[in-house]
Structure formats: C-alpha cells, structure tokens
CSV table of C-alpha atoms and ligand atoms in Angstrom, one decimal:
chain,number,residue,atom,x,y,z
A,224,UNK,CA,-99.4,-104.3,124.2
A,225,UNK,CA,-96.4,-102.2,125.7
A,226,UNK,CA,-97.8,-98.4,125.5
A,227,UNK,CA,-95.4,-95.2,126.2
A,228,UNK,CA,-97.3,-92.9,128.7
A,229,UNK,CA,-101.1,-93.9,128.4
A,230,UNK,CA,-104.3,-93.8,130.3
A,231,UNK,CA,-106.3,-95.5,127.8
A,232,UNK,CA,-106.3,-99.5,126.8
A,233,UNK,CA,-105.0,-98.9,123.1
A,234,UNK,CA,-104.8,-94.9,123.1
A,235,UNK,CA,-102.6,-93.2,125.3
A,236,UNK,CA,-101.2,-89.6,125.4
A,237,UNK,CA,-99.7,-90.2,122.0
A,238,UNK,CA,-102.2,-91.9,120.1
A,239,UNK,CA,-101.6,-95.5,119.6
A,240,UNK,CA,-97.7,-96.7,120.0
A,241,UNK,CA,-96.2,-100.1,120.3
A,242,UNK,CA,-93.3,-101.9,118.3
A,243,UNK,CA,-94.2,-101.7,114.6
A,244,UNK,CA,-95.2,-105.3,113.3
A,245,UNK,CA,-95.5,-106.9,116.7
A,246,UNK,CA,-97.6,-104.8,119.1
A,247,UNK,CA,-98.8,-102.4,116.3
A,248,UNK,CA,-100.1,-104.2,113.3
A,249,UNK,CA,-101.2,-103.6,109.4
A,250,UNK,CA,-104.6,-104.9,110.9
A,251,UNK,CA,-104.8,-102.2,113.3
A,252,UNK,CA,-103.6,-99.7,110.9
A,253,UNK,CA,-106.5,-100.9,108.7
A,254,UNK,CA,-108.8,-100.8,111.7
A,255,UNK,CA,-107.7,-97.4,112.9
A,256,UNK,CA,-108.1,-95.7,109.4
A,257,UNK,CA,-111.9,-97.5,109.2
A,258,UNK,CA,-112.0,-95.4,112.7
A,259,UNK,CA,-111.3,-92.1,111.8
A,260,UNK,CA,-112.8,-92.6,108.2
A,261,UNK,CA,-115.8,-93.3,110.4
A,262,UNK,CA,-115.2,-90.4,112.8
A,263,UNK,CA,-114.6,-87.7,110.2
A,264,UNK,CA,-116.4,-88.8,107.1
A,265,UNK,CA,-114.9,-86.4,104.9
A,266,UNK,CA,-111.0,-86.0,103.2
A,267,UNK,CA,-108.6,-86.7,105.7
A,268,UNK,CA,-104.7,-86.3,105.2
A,269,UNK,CA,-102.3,-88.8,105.9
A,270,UNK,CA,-98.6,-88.4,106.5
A,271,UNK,CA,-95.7,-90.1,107.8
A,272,UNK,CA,-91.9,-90.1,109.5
A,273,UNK,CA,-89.4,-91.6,107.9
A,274,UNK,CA,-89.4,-95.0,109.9
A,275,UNK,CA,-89.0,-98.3,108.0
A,276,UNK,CA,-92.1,-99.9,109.2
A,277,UNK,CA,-94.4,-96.0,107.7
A,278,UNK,CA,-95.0,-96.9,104.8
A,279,UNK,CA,-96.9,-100.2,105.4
A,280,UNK,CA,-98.9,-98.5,108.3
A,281,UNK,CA,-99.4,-95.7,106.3
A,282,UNK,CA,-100.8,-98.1,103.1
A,283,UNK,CA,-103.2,-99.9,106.0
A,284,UNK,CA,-104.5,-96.5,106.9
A,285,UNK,CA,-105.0,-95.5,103.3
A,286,UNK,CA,-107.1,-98.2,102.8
A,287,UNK,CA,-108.9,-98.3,105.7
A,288,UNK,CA,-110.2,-94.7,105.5
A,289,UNK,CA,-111.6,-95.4,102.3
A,290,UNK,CA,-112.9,-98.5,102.4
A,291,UNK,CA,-115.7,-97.0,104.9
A,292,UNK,CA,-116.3,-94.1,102.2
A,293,UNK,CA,-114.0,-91.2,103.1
A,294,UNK,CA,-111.6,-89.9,100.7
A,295,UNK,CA,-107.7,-89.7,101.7
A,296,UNK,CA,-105.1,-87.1,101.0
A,297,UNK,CA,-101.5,-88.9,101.0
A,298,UNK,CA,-98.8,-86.0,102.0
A,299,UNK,CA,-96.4,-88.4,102.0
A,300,UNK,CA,-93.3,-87.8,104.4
A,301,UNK,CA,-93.9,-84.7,106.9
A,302,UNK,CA,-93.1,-83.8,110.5
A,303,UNK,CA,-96.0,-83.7,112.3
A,304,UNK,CA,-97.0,-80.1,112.8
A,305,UNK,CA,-96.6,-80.1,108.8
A,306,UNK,CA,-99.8,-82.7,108.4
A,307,UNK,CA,-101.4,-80.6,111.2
A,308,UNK,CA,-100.6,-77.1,109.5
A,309,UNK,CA,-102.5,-78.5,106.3
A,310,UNK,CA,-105.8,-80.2,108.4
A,311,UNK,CA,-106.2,-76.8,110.0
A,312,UNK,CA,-105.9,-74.8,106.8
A,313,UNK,CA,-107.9,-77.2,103.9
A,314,UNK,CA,-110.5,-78.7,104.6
A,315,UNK,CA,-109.7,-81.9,105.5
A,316,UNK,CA,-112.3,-83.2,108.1
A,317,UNK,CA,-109.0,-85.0,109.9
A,318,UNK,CA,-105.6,-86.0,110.1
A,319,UNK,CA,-103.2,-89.3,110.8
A,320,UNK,CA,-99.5,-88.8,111.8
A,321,UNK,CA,-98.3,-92.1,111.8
A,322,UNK,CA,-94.9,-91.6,113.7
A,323,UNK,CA,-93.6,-92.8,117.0
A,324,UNK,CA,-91.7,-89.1,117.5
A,325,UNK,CA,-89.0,-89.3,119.4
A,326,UNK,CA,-89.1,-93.5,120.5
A,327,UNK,CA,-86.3,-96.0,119.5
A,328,UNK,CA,-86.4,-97.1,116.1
A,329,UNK,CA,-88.1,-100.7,116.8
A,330,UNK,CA,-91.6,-98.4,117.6
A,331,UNK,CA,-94.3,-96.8,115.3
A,332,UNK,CA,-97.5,-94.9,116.1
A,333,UNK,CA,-100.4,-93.6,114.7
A,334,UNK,CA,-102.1,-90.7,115.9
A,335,UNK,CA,-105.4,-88.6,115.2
A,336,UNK,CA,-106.2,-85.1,114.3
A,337,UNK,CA,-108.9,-83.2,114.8
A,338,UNK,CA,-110.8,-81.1,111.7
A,339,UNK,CA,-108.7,-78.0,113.5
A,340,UNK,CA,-105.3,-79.2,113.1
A,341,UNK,CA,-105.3,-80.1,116.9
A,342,UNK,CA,-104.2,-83.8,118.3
A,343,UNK,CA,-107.5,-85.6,119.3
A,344,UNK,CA,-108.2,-85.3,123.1
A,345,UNK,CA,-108.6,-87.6,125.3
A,346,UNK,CA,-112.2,-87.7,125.0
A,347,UNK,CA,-112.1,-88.3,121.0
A,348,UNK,CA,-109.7,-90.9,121.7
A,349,UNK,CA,-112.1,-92.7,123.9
A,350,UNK,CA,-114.3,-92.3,121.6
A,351,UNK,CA,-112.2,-93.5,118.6
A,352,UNK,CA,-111.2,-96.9,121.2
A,353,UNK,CA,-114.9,-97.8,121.6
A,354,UNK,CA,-115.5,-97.4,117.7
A,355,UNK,CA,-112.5,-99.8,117.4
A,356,UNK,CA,-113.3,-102.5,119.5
A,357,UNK,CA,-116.7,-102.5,119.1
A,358,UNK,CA,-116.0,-102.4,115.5
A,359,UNK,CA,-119.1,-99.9,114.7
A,360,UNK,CA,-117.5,-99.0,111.3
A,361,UNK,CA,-119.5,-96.7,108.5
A,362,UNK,CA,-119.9,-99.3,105.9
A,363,UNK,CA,-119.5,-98.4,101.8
A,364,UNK,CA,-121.2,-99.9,99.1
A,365,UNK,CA,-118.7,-100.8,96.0
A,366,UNK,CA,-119.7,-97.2,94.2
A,367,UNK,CA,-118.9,-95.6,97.9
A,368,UNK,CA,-115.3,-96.2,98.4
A,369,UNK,CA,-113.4,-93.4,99.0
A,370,UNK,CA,-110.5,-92.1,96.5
A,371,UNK,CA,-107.1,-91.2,97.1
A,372,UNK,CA,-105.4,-88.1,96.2
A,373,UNK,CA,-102.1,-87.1,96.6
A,374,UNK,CA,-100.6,-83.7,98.0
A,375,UNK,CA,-97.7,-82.1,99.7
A,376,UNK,CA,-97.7,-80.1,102.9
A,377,UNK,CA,-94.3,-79.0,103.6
A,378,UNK,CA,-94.1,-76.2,101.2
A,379,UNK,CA,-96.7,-74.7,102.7
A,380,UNK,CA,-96.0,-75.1,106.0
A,381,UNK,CA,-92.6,-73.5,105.5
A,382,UNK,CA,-94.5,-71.1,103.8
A,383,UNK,CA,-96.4,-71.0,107.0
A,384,UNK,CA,-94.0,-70.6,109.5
A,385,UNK,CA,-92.1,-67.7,107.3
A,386,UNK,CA,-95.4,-65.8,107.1
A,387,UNK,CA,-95.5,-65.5,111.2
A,388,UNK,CA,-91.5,-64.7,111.9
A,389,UNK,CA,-89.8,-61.5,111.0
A,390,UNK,CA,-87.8,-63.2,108.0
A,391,UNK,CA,-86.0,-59.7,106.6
A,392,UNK,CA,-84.7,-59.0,110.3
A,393,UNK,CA,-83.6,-62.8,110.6
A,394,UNK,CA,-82.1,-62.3,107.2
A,395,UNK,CA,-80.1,-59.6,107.7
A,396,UNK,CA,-78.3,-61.4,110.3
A,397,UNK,CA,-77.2,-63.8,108.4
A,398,UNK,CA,-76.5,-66.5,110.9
A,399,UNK,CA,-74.5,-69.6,110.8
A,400,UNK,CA,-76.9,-72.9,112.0
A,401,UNK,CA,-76.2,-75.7,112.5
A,402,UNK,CA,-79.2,-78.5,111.7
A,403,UNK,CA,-79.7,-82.2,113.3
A,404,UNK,CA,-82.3,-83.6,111.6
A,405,UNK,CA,-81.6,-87.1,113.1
A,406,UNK,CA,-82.7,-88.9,110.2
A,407,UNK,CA,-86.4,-87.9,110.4
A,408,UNK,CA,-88.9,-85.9,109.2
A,409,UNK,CA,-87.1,-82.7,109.3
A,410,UNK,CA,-85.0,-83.6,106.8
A,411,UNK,CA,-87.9,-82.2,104.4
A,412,UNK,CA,-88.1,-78.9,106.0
A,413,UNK,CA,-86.0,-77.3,108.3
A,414,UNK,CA,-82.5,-77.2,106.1
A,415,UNK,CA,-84.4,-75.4,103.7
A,416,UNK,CA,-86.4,-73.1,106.2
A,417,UNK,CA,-83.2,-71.7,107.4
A,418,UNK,CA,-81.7,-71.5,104.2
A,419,UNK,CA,-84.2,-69.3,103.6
A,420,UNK,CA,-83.8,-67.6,106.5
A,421,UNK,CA,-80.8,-65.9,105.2
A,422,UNK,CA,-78.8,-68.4,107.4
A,423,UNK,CA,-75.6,-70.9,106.3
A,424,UNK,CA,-76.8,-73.7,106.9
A,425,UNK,CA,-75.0,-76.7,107.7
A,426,UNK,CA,-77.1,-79.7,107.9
A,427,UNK,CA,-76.2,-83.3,109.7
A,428,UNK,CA,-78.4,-86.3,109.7
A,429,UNK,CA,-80.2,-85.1,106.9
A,430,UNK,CA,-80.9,-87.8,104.8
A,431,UNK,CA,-84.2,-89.9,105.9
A,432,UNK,CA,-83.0,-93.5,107.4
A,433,UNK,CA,-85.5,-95.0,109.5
A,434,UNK,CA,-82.6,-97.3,110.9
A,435,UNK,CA,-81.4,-94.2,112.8
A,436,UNK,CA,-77.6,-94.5,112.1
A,437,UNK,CA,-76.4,-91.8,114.0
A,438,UNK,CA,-78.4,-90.9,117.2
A,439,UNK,CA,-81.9,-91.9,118.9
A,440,UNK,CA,-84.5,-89.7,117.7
A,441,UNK,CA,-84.7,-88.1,121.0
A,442,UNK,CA,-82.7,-85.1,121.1
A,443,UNK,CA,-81.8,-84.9,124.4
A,444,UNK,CA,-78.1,-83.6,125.4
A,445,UNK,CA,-76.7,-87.6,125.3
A,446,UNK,CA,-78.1,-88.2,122.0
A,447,UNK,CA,-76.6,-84.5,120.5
A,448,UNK,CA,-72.7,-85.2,121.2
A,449,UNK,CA,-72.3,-84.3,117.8
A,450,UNK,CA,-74.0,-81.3,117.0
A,451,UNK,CA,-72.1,-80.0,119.9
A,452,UNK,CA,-69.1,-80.6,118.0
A,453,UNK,CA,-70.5,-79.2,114.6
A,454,UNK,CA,-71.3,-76.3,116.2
A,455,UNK,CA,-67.8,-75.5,117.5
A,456,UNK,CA,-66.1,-76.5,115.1
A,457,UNK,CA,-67.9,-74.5,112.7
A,458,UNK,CA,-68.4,-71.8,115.0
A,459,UNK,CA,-71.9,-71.6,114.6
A,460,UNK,CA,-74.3,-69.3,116.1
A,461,UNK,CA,-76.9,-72.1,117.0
A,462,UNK,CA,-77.2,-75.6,117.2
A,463,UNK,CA,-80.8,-77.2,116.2
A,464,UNK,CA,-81.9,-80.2,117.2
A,465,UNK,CA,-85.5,-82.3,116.1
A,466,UNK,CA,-87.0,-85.3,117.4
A,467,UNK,CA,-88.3,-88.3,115.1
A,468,UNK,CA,-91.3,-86.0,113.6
A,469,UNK,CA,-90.0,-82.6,114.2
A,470,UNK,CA,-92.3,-81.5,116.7
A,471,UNK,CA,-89.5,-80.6,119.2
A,472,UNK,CA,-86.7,-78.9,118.8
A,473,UNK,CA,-83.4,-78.5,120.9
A,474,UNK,CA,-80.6,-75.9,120.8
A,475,UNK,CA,-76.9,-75.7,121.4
A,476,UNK,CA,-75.4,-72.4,121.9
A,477,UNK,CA,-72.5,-71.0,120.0
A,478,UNK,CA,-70.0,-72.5,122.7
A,479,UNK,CA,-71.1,-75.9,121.7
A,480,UNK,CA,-73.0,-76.1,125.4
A,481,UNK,CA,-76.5,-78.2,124.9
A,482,UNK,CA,-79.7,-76.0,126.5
A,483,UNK,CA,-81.6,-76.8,128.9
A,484,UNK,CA,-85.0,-77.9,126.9
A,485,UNK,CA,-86.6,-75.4,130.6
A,486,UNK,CA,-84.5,-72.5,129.6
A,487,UNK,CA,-85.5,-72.3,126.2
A,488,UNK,CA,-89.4,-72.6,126.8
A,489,UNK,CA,-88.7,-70.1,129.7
A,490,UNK,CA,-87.1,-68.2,127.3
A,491,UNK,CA,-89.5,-68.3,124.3
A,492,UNK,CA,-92.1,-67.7,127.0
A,493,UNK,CA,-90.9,-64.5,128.3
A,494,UNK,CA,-90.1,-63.7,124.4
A,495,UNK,CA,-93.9,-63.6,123.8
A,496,UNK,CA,-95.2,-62.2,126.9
A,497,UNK,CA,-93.0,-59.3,126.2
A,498,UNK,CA,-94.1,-59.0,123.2
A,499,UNK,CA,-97.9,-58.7,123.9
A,500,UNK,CA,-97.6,-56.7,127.0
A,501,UNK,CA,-98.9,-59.9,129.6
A,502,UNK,CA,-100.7,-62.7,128.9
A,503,UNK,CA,-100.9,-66.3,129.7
A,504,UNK,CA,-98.2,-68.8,129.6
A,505,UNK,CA,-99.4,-72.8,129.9
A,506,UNK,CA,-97.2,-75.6,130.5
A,507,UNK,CA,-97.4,-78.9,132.9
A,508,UNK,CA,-97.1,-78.9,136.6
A,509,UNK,CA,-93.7,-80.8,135.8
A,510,UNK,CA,-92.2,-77.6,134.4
A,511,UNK,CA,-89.3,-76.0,135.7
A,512,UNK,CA,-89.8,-72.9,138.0
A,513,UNK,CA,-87.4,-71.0,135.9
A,514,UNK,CA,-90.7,-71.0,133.5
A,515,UNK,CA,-92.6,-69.3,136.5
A,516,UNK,CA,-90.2,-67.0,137.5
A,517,UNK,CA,-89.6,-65.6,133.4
A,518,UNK,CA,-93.0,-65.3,133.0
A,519,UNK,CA,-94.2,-63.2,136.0
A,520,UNK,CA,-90.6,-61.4,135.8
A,521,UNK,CA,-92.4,-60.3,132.3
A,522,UNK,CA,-95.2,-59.1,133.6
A,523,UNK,CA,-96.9,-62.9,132.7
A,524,UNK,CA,-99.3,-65.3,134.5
A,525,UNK,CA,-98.4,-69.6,134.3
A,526,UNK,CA,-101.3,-71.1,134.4
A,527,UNK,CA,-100.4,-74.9,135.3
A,528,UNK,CA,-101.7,-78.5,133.6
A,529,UNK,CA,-101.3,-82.2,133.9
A,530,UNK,CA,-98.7,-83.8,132.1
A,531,UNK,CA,-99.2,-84.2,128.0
A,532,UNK,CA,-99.5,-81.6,125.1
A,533,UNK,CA,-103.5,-82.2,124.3
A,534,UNK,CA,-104.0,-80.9,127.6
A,535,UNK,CA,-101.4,-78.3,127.4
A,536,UNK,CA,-102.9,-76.6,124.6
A,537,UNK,CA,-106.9,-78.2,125.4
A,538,UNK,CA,-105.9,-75.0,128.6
A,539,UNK,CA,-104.2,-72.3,125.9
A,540,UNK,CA,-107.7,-72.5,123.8
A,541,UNK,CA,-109.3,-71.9,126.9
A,542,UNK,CA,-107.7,-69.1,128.4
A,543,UNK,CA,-106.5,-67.5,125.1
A,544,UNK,CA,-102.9,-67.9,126.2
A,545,UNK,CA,-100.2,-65.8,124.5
A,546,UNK,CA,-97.4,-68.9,124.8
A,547,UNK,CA,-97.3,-72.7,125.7
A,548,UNK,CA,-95.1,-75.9,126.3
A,549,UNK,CA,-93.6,-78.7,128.0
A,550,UNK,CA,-89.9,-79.0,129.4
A,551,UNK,CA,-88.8,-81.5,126.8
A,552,UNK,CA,-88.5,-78.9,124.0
A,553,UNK,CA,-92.5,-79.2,122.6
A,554,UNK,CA,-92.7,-75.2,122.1
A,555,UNK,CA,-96.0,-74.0,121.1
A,556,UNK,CA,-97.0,-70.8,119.5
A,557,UNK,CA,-101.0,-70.2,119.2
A,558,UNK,CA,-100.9,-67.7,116.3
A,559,UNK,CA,-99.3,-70.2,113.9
A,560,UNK,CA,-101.0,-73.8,115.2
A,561,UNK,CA,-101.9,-75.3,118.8
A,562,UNK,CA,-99.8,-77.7,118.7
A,563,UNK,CA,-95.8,-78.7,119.4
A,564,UNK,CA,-93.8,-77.0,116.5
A,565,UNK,CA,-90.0,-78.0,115.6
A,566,UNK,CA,-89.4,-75.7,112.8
A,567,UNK,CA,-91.4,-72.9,114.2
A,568,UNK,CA,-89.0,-72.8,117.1
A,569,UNK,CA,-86.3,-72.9,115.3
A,570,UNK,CA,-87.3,-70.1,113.6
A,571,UNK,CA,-88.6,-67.8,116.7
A,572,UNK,CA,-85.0,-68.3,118.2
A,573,UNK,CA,-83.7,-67.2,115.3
A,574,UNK,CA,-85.9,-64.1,115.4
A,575,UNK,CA,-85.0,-63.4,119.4
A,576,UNK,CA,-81.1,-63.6,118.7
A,577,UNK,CA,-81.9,-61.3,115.6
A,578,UNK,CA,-84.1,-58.8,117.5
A,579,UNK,CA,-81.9,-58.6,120.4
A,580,UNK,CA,-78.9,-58.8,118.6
A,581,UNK,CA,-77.1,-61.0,121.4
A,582,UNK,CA,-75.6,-64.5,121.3
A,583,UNK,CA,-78.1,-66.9,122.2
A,584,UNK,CA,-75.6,-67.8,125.4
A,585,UNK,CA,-75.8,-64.2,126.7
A,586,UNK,CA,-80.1,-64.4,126.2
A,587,UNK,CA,-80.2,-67.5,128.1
A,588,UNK,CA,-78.3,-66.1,131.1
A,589,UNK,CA,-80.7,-64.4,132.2
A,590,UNK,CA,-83.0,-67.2,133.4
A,591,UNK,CA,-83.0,-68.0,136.9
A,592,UNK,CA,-80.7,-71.2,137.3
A,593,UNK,CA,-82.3,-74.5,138.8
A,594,UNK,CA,-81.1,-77.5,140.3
A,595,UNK,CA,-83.6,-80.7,139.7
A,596,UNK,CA,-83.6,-84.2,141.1
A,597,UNK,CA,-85.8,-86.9,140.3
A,598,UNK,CA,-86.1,-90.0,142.0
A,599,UNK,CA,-88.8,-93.1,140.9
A,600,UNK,CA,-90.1,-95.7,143.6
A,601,UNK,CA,-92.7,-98.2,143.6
A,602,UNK,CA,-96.2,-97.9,144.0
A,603,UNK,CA,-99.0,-100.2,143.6
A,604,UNK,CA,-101.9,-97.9,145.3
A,605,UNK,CA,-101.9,-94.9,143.4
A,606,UNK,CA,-105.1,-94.4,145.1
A,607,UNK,CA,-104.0,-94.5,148.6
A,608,UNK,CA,-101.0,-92.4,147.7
A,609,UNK,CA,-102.9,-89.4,146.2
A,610,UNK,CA,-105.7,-89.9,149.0
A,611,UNK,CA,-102.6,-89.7,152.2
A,612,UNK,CA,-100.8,-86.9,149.9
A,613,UNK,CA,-104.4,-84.8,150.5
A,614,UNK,CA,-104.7,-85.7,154.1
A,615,UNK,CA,-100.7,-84.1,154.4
A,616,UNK,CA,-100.7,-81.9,152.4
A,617,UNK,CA,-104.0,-79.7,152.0
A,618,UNK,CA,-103.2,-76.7,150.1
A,619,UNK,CA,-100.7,-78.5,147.4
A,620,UNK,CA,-102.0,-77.8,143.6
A,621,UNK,CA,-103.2,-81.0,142.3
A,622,UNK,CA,-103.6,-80.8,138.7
A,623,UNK,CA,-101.3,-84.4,138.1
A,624,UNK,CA,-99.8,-86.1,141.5
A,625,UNK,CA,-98.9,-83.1,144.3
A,626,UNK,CA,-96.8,-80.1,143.4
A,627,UNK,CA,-95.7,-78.6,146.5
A,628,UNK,CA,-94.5,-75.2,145.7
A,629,UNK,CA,-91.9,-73.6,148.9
A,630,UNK,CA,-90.3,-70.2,148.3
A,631,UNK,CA,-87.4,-71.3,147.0
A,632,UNK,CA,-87.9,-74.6,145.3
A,633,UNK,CA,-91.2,-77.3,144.7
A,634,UNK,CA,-91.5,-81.1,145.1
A,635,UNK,CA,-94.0,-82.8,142.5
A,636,UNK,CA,-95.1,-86.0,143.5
A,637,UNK,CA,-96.8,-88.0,140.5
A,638,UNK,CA,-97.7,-91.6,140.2
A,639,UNK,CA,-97.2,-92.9,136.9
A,640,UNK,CA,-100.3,-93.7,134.3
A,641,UNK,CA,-98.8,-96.7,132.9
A,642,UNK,CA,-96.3,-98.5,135.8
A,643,UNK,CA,-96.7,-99.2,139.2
A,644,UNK,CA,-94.3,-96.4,140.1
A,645,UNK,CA,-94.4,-93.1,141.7
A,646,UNK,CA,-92.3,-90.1,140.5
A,647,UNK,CA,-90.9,-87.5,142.8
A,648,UNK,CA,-89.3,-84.2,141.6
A,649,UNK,CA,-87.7,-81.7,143.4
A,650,UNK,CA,-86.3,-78.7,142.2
A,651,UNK,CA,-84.2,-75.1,143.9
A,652,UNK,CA,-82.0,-73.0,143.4
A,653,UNK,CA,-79.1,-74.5,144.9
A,654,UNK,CA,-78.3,-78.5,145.1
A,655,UNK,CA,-78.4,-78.7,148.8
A,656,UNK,CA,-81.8,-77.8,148.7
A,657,UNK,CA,-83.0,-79.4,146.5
A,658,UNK,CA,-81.6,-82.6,147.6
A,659,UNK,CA,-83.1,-82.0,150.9
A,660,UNK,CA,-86.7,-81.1,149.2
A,661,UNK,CA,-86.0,-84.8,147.3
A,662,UNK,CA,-85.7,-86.2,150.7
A,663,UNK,CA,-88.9,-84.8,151.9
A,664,UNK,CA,-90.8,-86.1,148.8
A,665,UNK,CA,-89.4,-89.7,149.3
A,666,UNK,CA,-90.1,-90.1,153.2
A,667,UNK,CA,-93.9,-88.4,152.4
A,668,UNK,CA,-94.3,-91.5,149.5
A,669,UNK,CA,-93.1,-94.2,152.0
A,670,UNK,CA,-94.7,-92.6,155.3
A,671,UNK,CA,-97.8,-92.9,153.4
A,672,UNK,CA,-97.2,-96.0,151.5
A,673,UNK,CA,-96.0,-97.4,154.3
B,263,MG,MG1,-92.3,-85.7,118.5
C-alpha cells in the first residue's frame, strides 16, 4: 500500500492513507472502526471531508464500531479540529476523521482520536495496527450491538473558537476577508465564523465537491493563484486559505502577496508569547529560523521536535507550551485544542490585525527574512548515514536527521521514513549562503554515503 509520510506498516503520521477503493478499502474501514470500537469501548464520533469516496468509508466505520458493541455519533461533514473539538468536550471515548487533508483527490484516510480530542500517537497507533492484524476484536452478542446517533459539531466548534478570540475588537474592525475553502470541509464553518466576526466576507470554493474543481486541497502559494486575485481585486484585508479538512490555514496579504506558511507561525508565535509574558513555543526541527529568532526576540524559548504534529503537540503537553506548529500552516493554540486548527487561525489573525491595528503586510515585516533550499538525494542506509553524520558532526541536535545550527543559517539533514531518500535543507539570511550551507549538506551525505 502507497502511504504519505509513515513509520508504521498500515499507520503512518496521518493515520491510515492510500487511494480510496484501491489501497484503502470498505473492508479496512470496517476493520478499522472494529479497532477503535475495540480500543475505546464507549460513544465515539465520526466525521468526515467532503471527498467522494467519505461517505462509504465513513458507513464501513459506522458499522464496524458497532458491530463490536460501541455506540457511534455520526457528525456528519466537519473539518477535522471540529470532530476533535467535540471528542474533547462530550464524552465520547474517541474519535475518526476520515479525510486525507490536504492529498490529491484520488486519496482518503482515516484517522484516530484519542478520548482528549488529541490524534492517537504513535504508540496507540501501534497498538491499534497489532489489534488489526491480529484481528483481536471485542466481540457483541446480537442484544450488544452498538446504536448510532446522530449530532453536529460545527456549531459548537464555531461556538468554540468565538469563545477564545476577542470577537467585539475583531468586530469593530469590520474587515474585508476573503475565504478559499477549496471545496472541503470548511465550507461548513469558516464563511460563517467570519461573518460573524463582523467581517464581509467573500467566500470562493465554498460549495463541497470532492472532485476538487478549482485547486488541490493543498493550499500552498501554486494552488492559491486565485485567492490572490480575489483579494486584489476586492481589496481585501486578508486572504484565507484551508486545506482538504481545515486543519491548516494560509493567508494572503492585502497586496494579493501569498505568506510564507514560516512567517505566519513565527508571527502567531511571537503573538502569544507576548501575550503571556515568555513561554514555550514547539515546532519541528524543519522549522524556519525566523520562528527562533520571533520567539526569543519575545522574550520566548523554541523547544524543537521531530517532524509530524502528534509529536509536536505530544512536546506542548509536556512542557506546558504557550504556542505550537509546523511550517506548512498547522497552527496550534493549547487553550482552545492540541491540535492543528484552520478556523482558529483564521480567527487569531484576525484578532492580531485588530489589536494592532496594522495591515497584516506591515505585521509580517517584521520577521527576519530567510532564504531556504532543499535538495533530495538517494539513500539506501539510513543507518550508516545517521551513524557517519554523529561521527562528523558531534554536537548537531538530533531530534529527526541532523540540524546543524551556524550563526547565521542551519543545514538539516533528514532521511526520509517512507523512501530511500535523504533530505537536506539549508536555510540563511542571504541566498549565497545559503547555497553554500546546501553545498556543505550534500558533499557530508555523499562523503559519508560514499
Ligand atoms: Mg489537513
């Protein structure tokens, strides 16, 4: 089965993906809710994106959980940190997203949640792979079979997101937004958050179509032409952008120039440790130094992980962070939900251009500019890579591959989990250097490599 950035068999950092009726089955969607009605006997809620192949996964699930005993909650169609904002606050015992976020529109996924609201870690999922092949399912008698009930969650969650953002500030501002909803799950929620924001809201892609007409449900700056062009024709204050399941979200300023996804997490971080006087900010080795630099410019401390959100925010429970995230837009804020929140960034952007009363072009200037390369090459010993990277380099931080952090710039050298390949970033503040810090990372790989 083709998997998108696992270290597990059938469970990788995302739960389980693969191309929906080929790689990722009805069966297994049966199989998978017997798992986690297993797992979390209980009521766990179900929700899905608006892909074409959800509804039949979704149906699988359904029946699955209950036909081990556990009752399910259908929410129906909900970005992801919706179903996880409900988990966290009923008392569902669990959670399934079945979504394959922000991958081409052939894929599907389905993914666990924890009693908490939080995405299963890697030890759960282990734990949820061996109940699935072994097939160690809770068995129910005919009188034992669970029930289905139907709710909603995206009320409340926009409930839930208003309740932590300064909505009369944001209000009185009255700003223009622009919303891509790229066909998906935040069709259900976002146009209507900022409406009730106080903000005009002009929505595009906002009809769910799991064919994905108009962009691919990752909203990086290729897939967001448009938007860019909303925005200036409209002249908009900000431009939103959400992946496949609204977990992310990516902005456009009012000049119709596309973000960096670095600058706005380095932004949101410095945001919140200036508003709690310090604190810890948690985000992946991968990050951009501009995230280092706007956090201890705030008087903050980064506190790097390996690559994925469970781990990101596994580290925020840990050390009680104020703010966390990765560098492709996956913002998370602890005192609504540990976990990646589209809508809830929309929103605290919204609050930082109200509070500070400048265009969100002028906030973003004053993050420390970066230039960053990548480059991928082969590598079949990932072993004998990491093992020569130690012997060179002693004192790099090894959390995921080698980061190698120099004054003015880093190279992060990171074999991939899934293909025999070998990343190498490098990153400064000017584009000779970092070219020449590339160069260093790729003549270490094949020195050692050989
Ligand atoms: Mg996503």
């Amino acid at each position: 089965m083709t998997r998108i950035g696992g270290a597990g068999e059938l469970f990788g950092t995302n739960g389980v993906r693969g191309i929906a009726n080929e790689e990722l089955t009805a069966d297994m969607a049966l199989n998978l809710g017997r798992v986690i009605g297993t797992m979390r006997k209980g009521r766990i809620a179900v929700a899905t994106d608006a892909r074409i192949s959800s509804q039949m996964l979704k149906c699988a699930v359904l029946a699955g959980i209950t036909s081990v005993g556990s009752d399910a909650v259908d929410l129906g169609v909900a970005p992801t940190p919706a179903l996880q904002y409900y988990v966290k606050e009923t008392n569902a015992t669990g959670g399934v997203i079945v979504t394959a976020s922000h991958n081409p529109r052939e894929y599907n996924g389905i993914k666990f949640v924890h009693s908490d609201g939080t995405e299963f870690t890697r030890e759960m999922d282990e734990e949820s792979e061996r109940i699935y092949k072994s097939k160690e399912f809770r068995t129910a008698r005919w009188n034992e079979v669970g029930q289905i009930f139907s709710s909603e969650c995206n009320r409340f969650y926009i409930d839930g997101v208003k309740e932590r953002v300064d909505v009369d500030l944001i209000v009185s501002r009255k700003f223009r937004v622009v919303v891509d909803c790229g066909n998906g799950a935040a069709c259900f929620t976002s146009p209507q958050l900022l409406k009730e924001l106080g903000c005009e809201v002009i929505s595009i892609n906002a009809h769910p179509d799991g064919s994905f007409p108009q962009r691919n449900p990752e909203p990086e700056e290729k897939n967001v032409g448009f938007l860019k062009e909303v925005v200036k024709q409209v002249s908009a204050d900000l431009g939103i952008a959400h992946d496949g399941d609204a977990d992310r979200a990516t902005f456009v300023d009012e000049k119709g120039n596309f973000i960096s996804e670095d600058v706005m997490l380095a932004l949101m971080a410095k945001y919140y440790v200036t508003m709690k006087g310090g604190g810890k900010v948690v985000t992946p080795v991968s990050s951009s130094k501009c995230v280092e630099d706007a956090v201890n410019g705030a008087g903050g401390e980064i506190v790097y992980t390996a690559v994925g959100s469970p781990v990101v925010v596994k580290v925020m429970k840990e050390v009680n962070a104020v703010f966390g995230g990765e560098g492709n837009g996956g913002l998370i804020f602890p005192e609504f939900q540990l976990t990646r929140d589209g809508a809830m960034s929309a929103a605290k952007v919204l609050e930082l251009m109200a509070s500070e009363q400048k265009p969100i072009s002028e906030l973003v200037k004053d993050i420390p500019k970066y230039y960053t390369l990548k480059e991928k090459l082969p590598c079949r010993d990932k072993l004998k890579l990491l093992t020569g990277l130690k012997e060179e380099f002693p004192k790099a931080n090894f959390t995921d591959g080698a980061r190698l952090d120099y004054d003015d710039g880093w190279i992060l050298i990171r074999p991939s989990g899934t293909e025999p390949i070998v990343r190498v970033f490098a990153e400064a503040k000017s584009p000779d250097k970092a070219k020449e810090l590339l160069e260093k990372g790729i003549q270490s790989v094949k020195k050692i490599l050989g």
